[in-house]
Amino acid sequence: MATTTHTAARTSLASVTLEVADPAAARRFYAAFGVEPYLRLRASGARSTGFRGFTLALTVPGPATVDGFVAAAVEAGATVLKPAAKSLWGYGGIVQAPDGTIWKVATSTRKDTGPATREIDEVVLLLGVEDVKATKQFYAGRGLGVAKSFGGKYVEFVTGGAGSVKLALYKRRALAKDLGVPADGTGSHRIVLGSTSDAFTDPDGFAWEGPESHTPAQY
């Protein structure tokens, strides 16, 4: 059963920084994909193999818009991991950016009710974690407000406001299965989360930076 809680968040997700080998190439890709307002980029040569333990998901108005975002990503150099198709929950597809980041584009609507747009309803950062309940408690203890909790399977936290990326937790192996990739992976996650409070690292190794590190020049 889902539970909903409303708490004042002392900490929230202020930014998402992808660490990439070639920032200029990544910048061109994300501009073409249409998600650059939600991201920051930073050069990094940190070793990373296999599944990095997270995905970024776009929720959009309808299937035609899903197809448009997937096509834009592929044209800009992305690889299709799962072609866009209907499912029990709606319609969606999964692509992997040239920098290795996996993106899911989906809608809960299975039939188009209008033309394709470039509108994004929501961006969600899904962290694949070993123990959803324990990591939920860790984040709640740091002051992140829990918006929805489905036992030990899935958790959503309160967002920082309009235009913000929503943070959510999912079982690592279940997330990898949903994305169509093996769950194994080693090295850097190649993502850094911006905190509205202090710097810290969560139980699964995802690093958060304090406000002093949030610089617009990173994108």
CSV table of C-alpha atoms in Angstrom, one decimal:
chain,number,residue,atom,x,y,z
A,1,MET,CA,0.0,0.0,0.0
A,2,ALA,CA,1.3,3.5,-0.8
A,3,THR,CA,1.7,6.0,1.9
A,4,THR,CA,2.0,9.7,1.5
A,5,THR,CA,3.8,11.9,4.0
A,6,HIS,CA,4.2,15.7,4.1
A,7,THR,CA,7.3,17.0,5.9
A,8,ALA,CA,9.3,20.2,5.6
A,9,ALA,CA,12.4,19.3,3.7
A,10,ARG,CA,15.6,20.8,5.2
A,11,THR,CA,17.5,19.3,2.2
A,12,SER,CA,16.3,19.0,-1.3
A,13,LEU,CA,17.8,18.2,-4.8
A,14,ALA,CA,19.0,21.5,-6.2
A,15,SER,CA,20.9,20.2,-9.3
A,16,VAL,CA,22.0,17.2,-11.2
A,17,THR,CA,25.5,17.1,-12.7
A,18,LEU,CA,26.6,14.5,-15.1
A,19,GLU,CA,30.3,13.7,-15.3
A,20,VAL,CA,31.3,13.1,-18.9
A,21,ALA,CA,34.4,12.4,-20.9
A,22,ASP,CA,33.7,15.1,-23.5
A,23,PRO,CA,31.6,18.1,-22.1
A,24,ALA,CA,31.4,19.8,-25.5
A,25,ALA,CA,30.0,16.7,-27.2
A,26,ALA,CA,27.6,16.1,-24.3
A,27,ARG,CA,26.4,19.7,-24.4
A,28,ARG,CA,25.5,19.3,-28.1
A,29,PHE,CA,23.7,16.0,-27.4
A,30,TYR,CA,21.6,17.3,-24.5
A,31,ALA,CA,20.7,20.5,-26.4
A,32,ALA,CA,19.4,18.4,-29.3
A,33,PHE,CA,17.7,16.0,-27.0
A,34,GLY,CA,15.9,19.0,-25.3
A,35,VAL,CA,16.8,18.4,-21.6
A,36,GLU,CA,19.7,20.8,-21.1
A,37,PRO,CA,17.8,23.1,-18.7
A,38,TYR,CA,17.7,20.2,-16.2
A,39,LEU,CA,21.4,19.3,-16.2
A,40,ARG,CA,24.9,20.4,-15.5
A,41,LEU,CA,27.9,18.8,-17.1
A,42,ARG,CA,31.5,18.3,-15.8
A,43,ALA,CA,34.5,16.7,-17.3
A,44,SER,CA,35.6,13.4,-15.7
A,45,GLY,CA,37.8,10.5,-16.6
A,46,ALA,CA,36.7,8.4,-13.6
A,47,ARG,CA,36.5,4.7,-14.3
A,48,SER,CA,33.0,3.4,-14.7
A,49,THR,CA,31.9,0.1,-16.1
A,50,GLY,CA,28.5,-1.5,-16.6
A,51,PHE,CA,25.3,-0.2,-15.0
A,52,ARG,CA,25.9,3.1,-13.2
A,53,GLY,CA,23.0,2.6,-10.9
A,54,PHE,CA,20.6,5.3,-12.0
A,55,THR,CA,18.4,6.6,-14.8
A,56,LEU,CA,16.9,9.9,-15.7
A,57,ALA,CA,13.2,9.7,-16.8
A,58,LEU,CA,11.1,12.1,-18.7
A,59,THR,CA,7.3,12.1,-18.3
A,60,VAL,CA,5.7,13.7,-21.4
A,61,PRO,CA,2.1,14.3,-22.5
A,62,GLY,CA,1.6,11.5,-25.1
A,63,PRO,CA,3.1,8.8,-27.3
A,64,ALA,CA,3.8,11.2,-30.2
A,65,THR,CA,5.9,13.3,-27.9
A,66,VAL,CA,7.7,10.1,-26.6
A,67,ASP,CA,8.5,9.3,-30.2
A,68,GLY,CA,9.8,12.8,-30.9
A,69,PHE,CA,12.2,12.8,-27.9
A,70,VAL,CA,13.5,9.3,-28.7
A,71,ALA,CA,14.0,10.2,-32.4
A,72,ALA,CA,15.9,13.4,-31.4
A,73,ALA,CA,18.1,11.4,-29.0
A,74,VAL,CA,18.9,8.8,-31.7
A,75,GLU,CA,19.6,11.4,-34.3
A,76,ALA,CA,22.0,13.1,-31.9
A,77,GLY,CA,23.9,9.8,-31.3
A,78,ALA,CA,22.0,7.9,-28.6
A,79,THR,CA,21.6,4.1,-28.7
A,80,VAL,CA,18.1,2.5,-28.3
A,81,LEU,CA,18.0,0.1,-25.4
A,82,LYS,CA,14.2,-0.5,-25.6
A,83,PRO,CA,12.2,0.8,-28.6
A,84,ALA,CA,9.2,2.9,-27.7
A,85,ALA,CA,6.2,0.6,-27.2
A,86,LYS,CA,2.9,0.3,-25.4
A,87,SER,CA,2.9,-1.3,-21.9
A,88,LEU,CA,0.6,-2.0,-19.0
A,89,TRP,CA,1.5,1.5,-17.7
A,90,GLY,CA,1.4,3.5,-20.9
A,91,TYR,CA,3.9,4.1,-23.6
A,92,GLY,CA,7.7,4.6,-23.5
A,93,GLY,CA,11.2,3.9,-24.7
A,94,ILE,CA,14.7,3.8,-23.3
A,95,VAL,CA,17.9,5.2,-24.9
A,96,GLN,CA,21.5,5.5,-23.8
A,97,ALA,CA,23.3,8.8,-24.4
A,98,PRO,CA,26.8,8.8,-25.9
A,99,ASP,CA,28.2,9.7,-22.5
A,100,GLY,CA,26.6,6.5,-21.1
A,101,THR,CA,23.7,8.0,-19.2
A,102,ILE,CA,20.4,6.0,-19.6
A,103,TRP,CA,17.2,7.9,-20.3
A,104,LYS,CA,13.7,6.7,-20.1
A,105,VAL,CA,11.0,8.7,-22.0
A,106,ALA,CA,7.4,7.7,-21.1
A,107,THR,CA,3.8,8.7,-20.9
A,108,SER,CA,0.9,7.2,-19.0
A,109,THR,CA,-1.3,7.8,-22.0
A,110,ARG,CA,-1.5,5.0,-24.5
A,111,LYS,CA,-3.3,6.9,-27.3
A,112,ASP,CA,-2.4,10.3,-28.7
A,113,THR,CA,-4.9,13.1,-28.0
A,114,GLY,CA,-2.9,15.8,-29.8
A,115,PRO,CA,0.2,16.4,-31.9
A,116,ALA,CA,3.8,15.9,-30.7
A,117,THR,CA,5.3,18.7,-28.7
A,118,ARG,CA,8.6,19.3,-26.9
A,119,GLU,CA,6.8,19.6,-23.6
A,120,ILE,CA,8.2,17.8,-20.5
A,121,ASP,CA,5.8,17.3,-17.7
A,122,GLU,CA,8.4,15.9,-15.2
A,123,VAL,CA,12.0,14.8,-14.9
A,124,VAL,CA,12.8,12.1,-12.4
A,125,LEU,CA,16.2,10.9,-11.2
A,126,LEU,CA,15.8,7.3,-10.2
A,127,LEU,CA,18.6,5.9,-8.0
A,128,GLY,CA,18.9,2.2,-8.0
A,129,VAL,CA,19.7,1.2,-4.4
A,130,GLU,CA,20.2,-2.1,-2.6
A,131,ASP,CA,17.8,-1.4,0.3
A,132,VAL,CA,15.0,1.0,-0.5
A,133,LYS,CA,13.7,1.2,3.1
A,134,ALA,CA,17.2,1.9,4.6
A,135,THR,CA,18.1,4.5,2.0
A,136,LYS,CA,14.7,6.2,2.5
A,137,GLN,CA,15.4,6.4,6.2
A,138,PHE,CA,18.9,7.8,5.5
A,139,TYR,CA,17.4,10.6,3.3
A,140,ALA,CA,14.5,11.3,5.6
A,141,GLY,CA,17.1,11.7,8.4
A,142,ARG,CA,18.8,14.4,6.3
A,143,GLY,CA,15.5,16.2,6.0
A,144,LEU,CA,14.3,15.2,2.6
A,145,GLY,CA,10.5,15.1,2.6
A,146,VAL,CA,8.9,11.8,1.6
A,147,ALA,CA,6.1,12.3,-0.9
A,148,LYS,CA,5.2,8.7,-1.7
A,149,SER,CA,6.4,5.4,-0.4
A,150,PHE,CA,5.6,1.9,-1.7
A,151,GLY,CA,7.1,-0.2,1.0
A,152,GLY,CA,10.6,-1.5,0.1
A,153,LYS,CA,10.0,-1.1,-3.6
A,154,TYR,CA,9.8,2.6,-4.5
A,155,VAL,CA,10.1,6.0,-2.8
A,156,GLU,CA,9.5,9.5,-4.1
A,157,PHE,CA,10.8,12.6,-2.3
A,158,VAL,CA,9.3,16.1,-2.3
A,159,THR,CA,10.6,18.2,-5.1
A,160,GLY,CA,12.2,21.6,-4.8
A,161,GLY,CA,9.5,23.3,-6.9
A,162,ALA,CA,8.6,24.0,-10.6
A,163,GLY,CA,11.3,22.9,-13.0
A,164,SER,CA,13.1,20.8,-10.5
A,165,VAL,CA,14.2,17.2,-10.9
A,166,LYS,CA,12.3,14.8,-8.7
A,167,LEU,CA,14.4,12.3,-6.7
A,168,ALA,CA,13.1,8.7,-6.4
A,169,LEU,CA,14.5,5.4,-5.2
A,170,TYR,CA,14.1,1.9,-6.8
A,171,LYS,CA,15.6,-1.5,-6.2
A,172,ARG,CA,18.9,-1.6,-8.2
A,173,ARG,CA,18.2,-4.9,-9.8
A,174,ALA,CA,14.6,-4.1,-10.6
A,175,LEU,CA,15.7,-0.8,-12.2
A,176,ALA,CA,18.3,-2.5,-14.3
A,177,LYS,CA,15.7,-5.1,-15.5
A,178,ASP,CA,13.3,-2.3,-16.4
A,179,LEU,CA,16.0,-0.6,-18.4
A,180,GLY,CA,17.0,-3.8,-20.2
A,181,VAL,CA,20.6,-3.8,-18.9
A,182,PRO,CA,22.6,-6.2,-16.6
A,183,ALA,CA,22.6,-4.9,-13.0
A,184,ASP,CA,26.4,-5.3,-12.5
A,185,GLY,CA,28.6,-2.3,-12.6
A,186,THR,CA,31.7,-0.9,-10.9
A,187,GLY,CA,33.5,2.4,-10.5
A,188,SER,CA,32.1,5.9,-10.5
A,189,HIS,CA,28.3,6.5,-10.8
A,190,ARG,CA,29.3,9.5,-13.0
A,191,ILE,CA,26.6,11.7,-11.4
A,192,VAL,CA,26.8,14.3,-8.7
A,193,LEU,CA,23.7,15.6,-6.9
A,194,GLY,CA,23.5,19.2,-5.6
A,195,SER,CA,22.2,19.6,-2.1
A,196,THR,CA,20.5,22.7,-0.6
A,197,SER,CA,22.4,22.0,2.6
A,198,ASP,CA,25.7,20.2,3.1
A,199,ALA,CA,27.8,17.7,1.2
A,200,PHE,CA,27.4,14.0,1.9
A,201,THR,CA,27.4,10.5,0.3
A,202,ASP,CA,24.5,8.1,0.6
A,203,PRO,CA,24.7,4.4,1.4
A,204,ASP,CA,25.0,3.4,-2.2
A,205,GLY,CA,27.8,5.8,-3.0
A,206,PHE,CA,25.9,8.6,-4.7
A,207,ALA,CA,27.7,11.9,-3.9
A,208,TRP,CA,25.9,15.1,-3.0
A,209,GLU,CA,27.7,18.5,-3.1
A,210,GLY,CA,26.9,21.6,-0.9
A,211,PRO,CA,25.6,24.9,-2.3
A,212,GLU,CA,29.1,26.3,-2.6
A,213,SER,CA,29.8,23.9,-5.5
A,214,HIS,CA,26.7,24.9,-7.5
A,215,THR,CA,28.2,27.0,-10.3
A,216,PRO,CA,26.4,27.8,-13.5
A,217,ALA,CA,29.6,27.4,-15.5
A,218,GLN,CA,29.5,23.7,-15.0
A,219,TYR,CA,27.0,23.4,-17.9
